[in-house]
Coordinates of C-alpha atoms and ligand atoms in Angstrom, one line a residue:
M20 CA 10.1 15.4 3.8
N21 CA 7.5 14.4 6.3
V22 CA 5.8 11.0 6.2
E23 CA 2.7 10.4 8.2
F24 CA -0.5 8.4 8.6
I25 CA -3.9 9.7 7.8
N26 CA -5.8 10.7 10.9
F27 CA -9.2 10.0 9.5
K28 CA -10.2 6.3 9.0
T29 CA -13.4 4.5 7.8
P30 CA -14.2 1.1 9.3
L31 CA -13.3 -0.4 5.9
I32 CA -9.6 -0.1 6.5
R33 CA -9.8 -2.2 9.7
A34 CA -11.8 -4.8 7.6
F35 CA -9.0 -4.7 5.0
L36 CA -6.3 -5.4 7.5
E37 CA -8.3 -8.0 9.3
A38 CA -9.2 -9.8 6.1
G39 CA -5.6 -9.7 5.1
R40 CA -4.5 -11.4 8.3
I41 CA -7.2 -14.1 7.8
L42 CA -5.8 -14.8 4.3
G43 CA -2.2 -14.9 5.6
S44 CA -1.0 -11.3 5.0
P45 CA 0.3 -9.9 8.3
T46 CA -0.3 -6.2 9.2
V47 CA 3.1 -4.5 8.5
D48 CA 4.8 -1.2 8.1
Y49 CA 5.3 -1.5 4.3
N50 CA 8.2 1.0 4.4
A51 CA 10.1 -1.4 6.7
P52 CA 12.4 -4.0 5.0
E53 CA 9.8 -6.8 5.1
H54 CA 6.9 -5.4 3.2
L55 CA 4.9 -8.4 2.1
G56 CA 1.7 -7.7 4.0
F57 CA -1.0 -5.1 4.5
G58 CA -0.6 -1.7 6.2
Y59 CA -2.2 1.7 6.7
V60 CA -1.3 4.1 3.9
Q61 CA 1.6 6.5 4.6
T62 CA 1.7 9.9 2.9
T63 CA 4.1 12.7 2.3
T64 CA 1.9 15.3 4.0
R65 CA 2.3 17.5 7.0
N66 CA -0.8 17.9 9.3
G67 CA -2.9 16.4 6.5
K68 CA -1.6 18.8 3.8
R69 CA 0.3 17.6 0.8
L70 CA 4.1 18.3 1.0
S71 CA 5.7 18.4 -2.4
A72 CA 9.5 17.9 -2.9
A73 CA 9.7 21.6 -3.7
K74 CA 8.0 22.6 -0.5
A75 CA 10.1 20.2 1.5
F76 CA 13.6 20.8 0.0
L77 CA 13.5 24.1 -1.9
H78 CA 11.2 26.5 -0.1
P79 CA 13.3 26.7 3.1
Y80 CA 16.4 27.6 1.1
K81 CA 15.1 29.8 -1.6
K82 CA 16.8 32.9 -0.3
R83 CA 20.3 31.4 -0.4
R84 CA 22.6 33.6 -2.4
N85 CA 24.1 30.7 -4.3
L86 CA 20.7 29.4 -5.4
H87 CA 18.9 31.0 -8.4
I88 CA 15.5 29.7 -9.2
L89 CA 14.0 30.8 -12.6
P90 CA 10.3 30.0 -12.4
M91 CA 8.4 29.6 -15.7
A92 CA 11.6 28.9 -17.6
T93 CA 11.6 26.0 -20.1
A94 CA 14.9 24.3 -20.8
T95 CA 15.2 23.6 -24.5
K96 CA 18.6 22.1 -25.0
V97 CA 21.8 21.1 -23.2
L98 CA 24.8 22.8 -24.8
I99 CA 27.6 20.4 -25.5
D100 CA 31.1 21.1 -26.9
T101 CA 31.4 18.5 -29.7
T102 CA 35.2 18.6 -29.8
T103 CA 35.5 17.3 -26.2
N104 CA 31.9 15.9 -25.7
T105 CA 31.6 18.1 -22.6
A106 CA 28.3 19.7 -21.5
Y107 CA 28.8 23.4 -20.7
G108 CA 25.4 25.1 -20.5
V109 CA 21.7 25.0 -20.9
Q110 CA 19.5 26.9 -23.3
Y111 CA 16.1 28.0 -22.1
V112 CA 13.1 30.1 -22.9
R113 CA 11.5 32.5 -20.5
N114 CA 8.9 35.1 -21.3
R115 CA 9.3 34.1 -24.9
L116 CA 13.0 35.1 -24.8
K117 CA 15.8 32.6 -25.6
N118 CA 18.6 32.6 -23.1
E119 CA 21.6 30.5 -21.9
V120 CA 23.1 29.7 -18.6
R121 CA 26.7 28.3 -18.4
A122 CA 28.0 25.8 -15.8
R123 CA 31.4 26.0 -14.2
R124 CA 31.2 22.4 -13.0
E125 CA 28.4 20.3 -14.4
I126 CA 24.8 20.2 -15.6
I127 CA 22.2 18.2 -13.7
L128 CA 19.2 17.3 -15.8
S129 CA 16.2 16.6 -13.6
A130 CA 13.2 17.1 -15.9
G131 CA 11.5 13.8 -15.1
P132 CA 10.9 10.6 -17.1
M133 CA 9.3 12.3 -20.1
A134 CA 11.2 15.6 -20.4
S135 CA 14.7 14.4 -19.5
P136 CA 14.9 11.9 -22.4
Q137 CA 13.3 14.5 -24.7
L138 CA 15.9 17.1 -23.7
L139 CA 18.8 14.7 -24.2
M140 CA 17.5 13.8 -27.7
L141 CA 17.0 17.5 -28.6
S142 CA 20.6 18.0 -27.5
G143 CA 22.0 15.3 -29.8
I144 CA 22.1 12.4 -27.4
G145 CA 19.8 9.5 -28.4
P146 CA 19.2 6.8 -31.0
R147 CA 20.9 7.6 -34.2
D148 CA 17.9 6.8 -36.5
Q149 CA 15.5 9.0 -34.5
L150 CA 17.8 12.0 -34.3
S151 CA 18.5 11.9 -38.0
R152 CA 14.7 11.6 -38.8
H153 CA 14.2 14.9 -37.0
G154 CA 17.3 16.6 -38.4
I155 CA 19.2 16.7 -35.1
P156 CA 23.0 16.4 -35.3
L157 CA 24.1 13.3 -33.4
I158 CA 26.7 13.8 -30.6
K159 CA 26.3 10.4 -28.9
D160 CA 24.3 7.4 -30.0
L161 CA 22.6 6.1 -26.8
P162 CA 19.3 4.1 -26.2
V163 CA 17.5 7.1 -24.8
G164 CA 13.7 6.4 -24.5
R165 CA 14.3 2.8 -25.6
T166 CA 12.9 1.4 -22.3
L167 CA 9.8 2.6 -20.6
Y168 CA 8.1 0.9 -17.6
D169 CA 5.0 2.1 -15.9
H170 CA 2.5 0.9 -13.3
I171 CA -1.1 0.4 -14.4
T172 CA -4.1 -0.3 -12.2
F173 CA -7.5 -1.8 -12.6
P174 CA -10.1 0.1 -10.7
G175 CA -13.1 -2.1 -11.6
I176 CA -13.4 -4.6 -8.7
I177 CA -16.1 -2.8 -6.7
F178 CA -18.2 -4.1 -3.8
S179 CA -21.6 -2.7 -2.9
L180 CA -22.2 -2.4 0.8
N181 CA -25.5 -2.8 2.7
T182 CA -24.5 -0.4 5.4
T183 CA -24.7 3.4 4.7
G184 CA -22.3 6.0 6.0
V185 CA -19.3 3.7 6.2
S186 CA -17.4 4.9 3.2
F187 CA -16.0 8.1 1.7
M188 CA -18.5 9.9 -0.5
E189 CA -17.8 13.3 -1.9
S190 CA -21.5 14.1 -1.8
R191 CA -21.3 13.7 2.0
S192 CA -17.8 15.1 2.7
G193 CA -17.3 17.8 0.1
T194 CA -18.8 20.6 2.2
V195 CA -17.4 24.0 3.0
S196 CA -17.4 23.4 6.7
K197 CA -15.4 20.1 6.4
F198 CA -12.9 22.0 4.1
L199 CA -12.5 24.8 6.6
K200 CA -12.0 22.2 9.4
W201 CA -9.4 20.5 7.4
M202 CA -7.6 23.8 6.7
Q203 CA -7.5 24.4 10.4
F204 CA -6.8 20.9 11.8
G205 CA -6.0 18.7 8.8
D206 CA -7.7 15.7 10.5
N207 CA -10.9 14.9 8.6
E208 CA -11.7 13.0 5.4
V209 CA -10.6 15.9 3.3
A210 CA -7.0 14.9 4.2
S211 CA -7.5 11.5 2.6
P212 CA -5.3 10.9 -0.5
G213 CA -8.2 10.2 -2.9
G214 CA -9.8 7.8 -0.4
V215 CA -6.8 5.5 -0.2
E216 CA -6.6 4.0 3.3
G217 CA -4.4 0.9 3.0
I218 CA -1.7 -0.7 0.9
G219 CA -1.2 -4.4 0.6
Y220 CA 1.7 -6.3 -1.1
I221 CA 0.9 -9.8 -2.2
K222 CA 2.6 -12.4 -4.3
T223 CA 0.2 -14.1 -6.7
P224 CA 0.4 -17.8 -7.6
L225 CA 1.7 -16.6 -11.1
S226 CA 4.8 -15.0 -9.6
T227 CA 8.1 -16.8 -10.6
E228 CA 10.1 -14.7 -8.2
V229 CA 12.0 -16.9 -5.7
E230 CA 12.4 -14.1 -3.1
D231 CA 9.7 -12.4 -1.1
I232 CA 9.1 -9.8 -3.7
P233 CA 5.4 -8.9 -4.4
D234 CA 4.0 -8.8 -7.9
I235 CA 0.8 -7.0 -7.0
E236 CA 0.0 -4.0 -4.8
L237 CA -3.5 -3.7 -3.5
I238 CA -4.7 -0.1 -2.9
S239 CA -7.6 -0.3 -0.5
I240 CA -10.0 2.6 -1.0
G241 CA -12.7 3.5 1.6
G242 CA -15.0 3.8 -1.4
S243 CA -14.4 3.4 -5.1
L244 CA -14.7 5.0 -8.6
V245 CA -18.3 5.8 -7.8
S246 CA -17.6 7.8 -4.6
D247 CA -17.1 11.1 -6.4
G248 CA -20.5 10.9 -8.1
G249 CA -23.6 12.9 -7.4
P250 CA -25.0 16.1 -9.0
K251 CA -22.5 18.6 -7.6
S252 CA -19.4 16.3 -7.2
S253 CA -16.1 16.6 -9.0
K254 CA -16.0 13.1 -10.7
A255 CA -12.3 13.6 -10.3
T256 CA -11.2 10.0 -10.2
R257 CA -13.1 8.8 -13.3
R258 CA -12.0 12.0 -15.1
G259 CA -8.3 11.6 -14.0
M260 CA -8.4 8.0 -15.4
R261 CA -10.0 9.3 -18.6
L262 CA -13.0 7.0 -18.4
S263 CA -15.6 7.8 -21.0
D264 CA -19.1 8.6 -19.8
D265 CA -20.4 5.8 -22.0
I266 CA -18.2 3.1 -20.3
F267 CA -18.7 4.5 -16.8
N268 CA -22.5 4.7 -17.1
A269 CA -22.8 1.3 -18.6
A270 CA -20.6 -0.3 -16.0
F271 CA -21.2 1.6 -12.8
G272 CA -24.1 4.0 -13.4
S273 CA -26.4 1.9 -11.3
I274 CA -24.3 2.2 -8.2
D275 CA -23.0 5.8 -8.7
N276 CA -22.8 7.8 -5.5
T277 CA -23.5 4.8 -3.1
D278 CA -21.5 3.2 -0.3
T279 CA -18.9 0.8 -1.7
W280 CA -15.4 -0.7 -1.1
S281 CA -12.8 -1.5 -3.6
A282 CA -9.2 -2.5 -3.8
F283 CA -7.3 -1.4 -6.9
P284 CA -4.6 -3.9 -7.9
M285 CA -1.4 -2.3 -9.3
L286 CA 0.8 -4.5 -11.5
L287 CA 4.3 -4.0 -9.9
H288 CA 6.6 -5.7 -12.3
P289 CA 5.0 -5.7 -15.8
K290 CA 6.7 -7.8 -18.4
S291 CA 5.3 -5.5 -21.1
V292 CA 7.9 -2.9 -22.0
G293 CA 7.1 0.5 -23.6
S294 CA 9.2 3.2 -25.2
L295 CA 9.4 7.0 -25.7
E296 CA 10.2 8.8 -28.9
L297 CA 10.6 12.4 -30.1
K298 CA 7.6 13.6 -32.0
N299 CA 9.6 16.3 -33.7
N300 CA 12.5 18.7 -32.9
N301 CA 10.3 21.3 -31.2
P302 CA 11.1 21.4 -27.4
F303 CA 7.5 22.6 -26.8
S304 CA 6.0 19.5 -28.4
H305 CA 5.2 16.5 -26.2
P306 CA 7.2 13.3 -26.8
L307 CA 5.4 10.2 -28.0
L308 CA 4.8 7.5 -25.4
Y309 CA 4.2 3.9 -26.3
G310 CA 3.0 2.2 -23.1
N311 CA 2.6 -1.3 -24.8
Y312 CA 0.5 -2.1 -21.7
L313 CA -0.7 -5.7 -21.3
T314 CA 1.1 -6.9 -24.5
H315 CA 2.7 -9.7 -22.5
P316 CA 0.1 -12.3 -21.6
I317 CA 1.3 -12.8 -18.1
D318 CA 0.5 -9.2 -17.2
A319 CA -3.3 -9.6 -17.8
A320 CA -3.2 -13.0 -16.1
T321 CA -1.6 -11.5 -13.0
F322 CA -4.4 -9.0 -12.8
V323 CA -7.0 -11.7 -13.0
A324 CA -5.1 -13.5 -10.1
A325 CA -5.3 -10.3 -8.2
V326 CA -9.0 -10.0 -8.8
R327 CA -9.5 -13.4 -7.3
H328 CA -7.5 -12.4 -4.2
V329 CA -9.6 -9.3 -3.7
Q330 CA -12.8 -11.4 -4.1
A331 CA -11.4 -13.7 -1.4
L332 CA -10.8 -10.8 0.9
A333 CA -14.3 -9.5 0.4
A334 CA -15.7 -12.9 1.3
T335 CA -14.2 -12.9 4.8
P336 CA -16.3 -12.0 7.9
P337 CA -14.8 -8.5 8.3
F338 CA -16.2 -7.4 4.9
Q339 CA -19.3 -9.6 5.1
K340 CA -20.2 -7.6 8.2
F341 CA -20.9 -4.8 5.7
G342 CA -22.7 -7.1 3.2
A343 CA -19.9 -6.6 0.6
K344 CA -21.2 -7.9 -2.7
I345 CA -19.3 -7.7 -6.0
H346 CA -20.8 -5.3 -8.5
P347 CA -21.4 -7.1 -11.9
A348 CA -20.1 -4.3 -14.1
Q349 CA -21.4 -4.5 -17.7
Y350 CA -18.7 -3.2 -20.2
P351 CA -20.1 -3.0 -23.7
E352 CA -16.9 -4.7 -25.0
C353 CA -17.2 -7.6 -22.5
R354 CA -20.9 -8.6 -22.9
K355 CA -19.8 -11.8 -24.9
F356 CA -18.2 -13.2 -21.7
N357 CA -20.0 -14.7 -18.7
F358 CA -19.7 -12.3 -15.7
D359 CA -17.0 -13.5 -13.3
S360 CA -15.3 -15.8 -15.8
D361 CA -11.5 -15.3 -16.2
E362 CA -12.2 -14.1 -19.8
Y363 CA -14.7 -11.5 -18.5
W364 CA -12.1 -10.1 -16.0
E365 CA -9.3 -10.1 -18.6
C366 CA -11.7 -8.1 -20.9
A367 CA -12.6 -5.8 -18.0
V368 CA -8.9 -5.2 -17.2
R369 CA -8.2 -4.4 -20.9
T370 CA -11.1 -2.0 -21.0
L371 CA -10.6 -0.1 -17.7
S372 CA -6.9 -0.1 -16.7
A373 CA -5.3 3.2 -16.3
T374 CA -1.8 4.5 -15.6
L375 CA -0.7 5.6 -12.1
H376 CA 2.0 7.8 -13.8
H377 CA 5.0 5.9 -12.5
Q378 CA 6.9 6.1 -15.7
I379 CA 10.6 5.1 -15.3
A380 CA 13.7 3.8 -17.2
T381 CA 13.7 6.2 -20.2
C382 CA 17.3 7.3 -19.3
R383 CA 18.1 3.9 -17.7
M384 CA 21.1 3.5 -15.4
G385 CA 23.6 0.7 -16.2
P386 CA 27.4 0.0 -16.5
V387 CA 29.5 0.6 -19.6
G388 CA 28.6 -2.1 -22.1
D389 CA 25.0 -2.4 -21.1
P390 CA 23.2 -2.0 -24.4
L391 CA 20.2 -0.4 -22.7
A392 CA 22.0 2.0 -20.4
V393 CA 22.0 5.8 -20.8
V394 CA 23.7 6.8 -17.6
D395 CA 26.4 5.1 -15.5
P396 CA 26.0 4.2 -11.8
E397 CA 27.0 7.7 -10.8
L398 CA 24.2 9.0 -13.1
R399 CA 26.7 10.5 -15.6
V400 CA 25.6 10.3 -19.3
H401 CA 27.7 7.6 -21.0
G402 CA 30.3 9.2 -23.3
I403 CA 29.5 12.8 -22.3
N404 CA 31.4 14.8 -19.7
R405 CA 29.8 16.9 -17.0
L406 CA 26.3 15.9 -17.6
R407 CA 24.2 13.9 -15.2
V408 CA 20.5 12.8 -15.2
V409 CA 19.0 12.8 -11.7
D410 CA 15.4 11.8 -11.6
S411 CA 13.1 8.8 -11.9
S412 CA 14.0 8.3 -15.6
I413 CA 17.3 6.6 -14.5
I414 CA 15.5 3.8 -12.5
P415 CA 16.6 0.7 -14.5
Q416 CA 13.9 -1.8 -13.3
T417 CA 10.4 -1.6 -11.9
V418 CA 10.2 -1.1 -8.1
S419 CA 7.7 -2.7 -5.7
A420 CA 6.5 0.8 -4.7
H421 CA 5.1 4.1 -6.1
T422 CA 7.8 6.2 -7.6
H423 CA 7.8 9.5 -5.6
A424 CA 10.0 8.1 -2.7
P425 CA 12.5 6.5 -5.1
A426 CA 12.8 9.8 -7.0
V427 CA 13.5 11.6 -3.7
M428 CA 16.0 8.9 -2.8
I429 CA 17.8 9.3 -6.1
G430 CA 18.1 13.1 -5.5
E431 CA 19.6 12.6 -2.1
K432 CA 22.0 9.9 -3.2
A433 CA 23.0 12.0 -6.3
A434 CA 23.7 15.0 -4.0
D435 CA 26.2 12.9 -2.1
M436 CA 27.8 11.6 -5.3
I437 CA 28.1 15.1 -6.8
R438 CA 29.6 16.5 -3.6
S439 CA 32.1 13.8 -3.3
S440 CA 33.2 14.0 -7.0
W441 CA 34.0 17.8 -6.7
R442 CA 35.3 17.8 -3.1
Y443 CA 39.0 17.7 -4.0
K444 CA 38.9 19.5 -7.4
Ligands
FAD26 C1 -1.1 12.5 -11.3 C2 0.0 11.9 -10.7 C3 -0.2 11.3 -9.4 C4 0.9 10.6 -8.8 N1 0.7 10.1 -7.5 C5 1.8 9.5 -6.9 C6 1.6 9.0 -5.6 O1 0.6 9.1 -5.0 N2 2.7 8.4 -5.0 C7 3.9 8.4 -5.6 O2 4.9 7.8 -5.0 N3 4.1 8.8 -6.9 C8 3.0 9.4 -7.5 N4 3.2 9.9 -8.8 C9 4.5 9.7 -9.5 C10 5.5 10.7 -9.0 O3 4.9 12.0 -8.9 C11 6.7 10.7 -9.9 O4 7.2 9.4 -10.0 C12 7.8 11.7 -9.5 O5 7.3 13.0 -9.4 C13 8.9 11.6 -10.5 O6 9.9 12.6 -10.0 P1 10.9 13.2 -11.0 O7 11.7 14.2 -10.3 O8 11.6 12.1 -11.8 O9 10.0 14.0 -12.1 P2 9.0 15.2 -11.9 O10 8.4 15.2 -10.6 O11 8.1 15.1 -13.1 O12 9.9 16.5 -12.0 C14 10.3 17.0 -13.2 C15 10.3 18.6 -13.1 O13 10.9 19.1 -14.2 C16 10.1 20.1 -14.8 N5 10.4 20.2 -16.2 C17 10.1 19.3 -17.2 N6 10.5 19.7 -18.4 C18 11.2 20.9 -18.2 C19 11.9 21.8 -19.0 N7 12.0 21.5 -20.3 N8 12.4 22.9 -18.5 C20 12.3 23.2 -17.1 N9 11.6 22.3 -16.3 C21 11.1 21.2 -16.8 C22 8.7 19.7 -14.4 O14 7.9 20.9 -14.4 C23 8.9 19.1 -13.1 O15 8.8 20.1 -12.1 C24 2.2 10.5 -9.4 C25 2.3 11.2 -10.7 C26 1.3 11.8 -11.3 C27 1.5 12.5 -12.6

């Protein structure tokens, strides 16, 4: 799995790092042990092209004779012998046909933070009341889906610039010739991960953490929500965040498709806790997710503290060189508050925040006796033999990072544990 820096940079990333240093955040490699500070974004790409876990770990070995990959197959149930509580196979559907595969040693469930808990519950492992509600015979009463953490972000702190041509704008860079150049060399703005250029880890005054653990990540964008505007542009970011046209146009219509800078704060350790439940006993239904975002008052207040920090960054000379000026977004819901009051920003946060899809903890890891644990520290499902969950659903607590790298780390660590547990058997 390759990790690299982006070759293409706007001048705004240098301003971000310099402004950080002025306010006391050193320029760091945030993947090193000390990661409070600001640094250039690092991506899992190779020559500017995205490298998925499948491309990195599976594609080179897909011809191995002891590896069988069944694409387009949907696992629908883990088969468990109820006399011994031992998992022995997986039921799946492929080409509309139901089938089964048996395991000589053990089953590794790795369907991610939504589908792994769903599959456990469909197989009889989960909260007793939920399973009985959906007519699923209970094999093991465990708090599957009881805990759900996620990272949300607020993309609404946008600064207009008085200098043209310094930021990413899809209307300028989304051309066929730039795309072809990226295909060949991977070194222009098309290689940018959605305009993200820098990452900063800060500890706001609201943090009660004694150690040097950040509570906010700042994602510095060489542009903003309005950078994918214009008549022929994708509007991918606003669509991905499911912003309605009404809210977008009221708040940002006047600066659409112009040069801007923004830093998205991401709440690293929310106190609000969500949950996941089965919708029904159909494996092809989606489970129900209850994010419960911003239900704990400290979470919204931490976002407001982050807004103030971003404003302070923008007020420093490196950003004032570009005439950075906060855009007074008008949200229909927030008109009753004075622009730039704490109440206004809290309202804006509640209106605009979106998930970054870092769901975790739905099959939480913890020792025997932990009332919230689903798997043990070797990722074996409590009370069930020969069944492990190996994906981001086992992460017990929020991490000060995005969740892809932790998911890969869990896979590598689990591979070692699985190998060592079968070595002498
Ligand atoms: C839009 C988006 C953007 C993201 N951006 C970033 C980012 O920039 N950086 C970062 O660090 N993280 C990012 N994340 C989060 C990161 O992708 C996840 O945390 C990570 O992929 C979790 O890994 P996982 O192995 O637990 O689950 P997944 O990656 O979800 O893997 C689960 C796999 O199981 C398969 N599956 C599910 N159900 C079944 C079934 N019933 N039968 C068979 N197969 C099944 C799925 O198709 C999938 O391939 C992003 C997530 C999303 C959705």
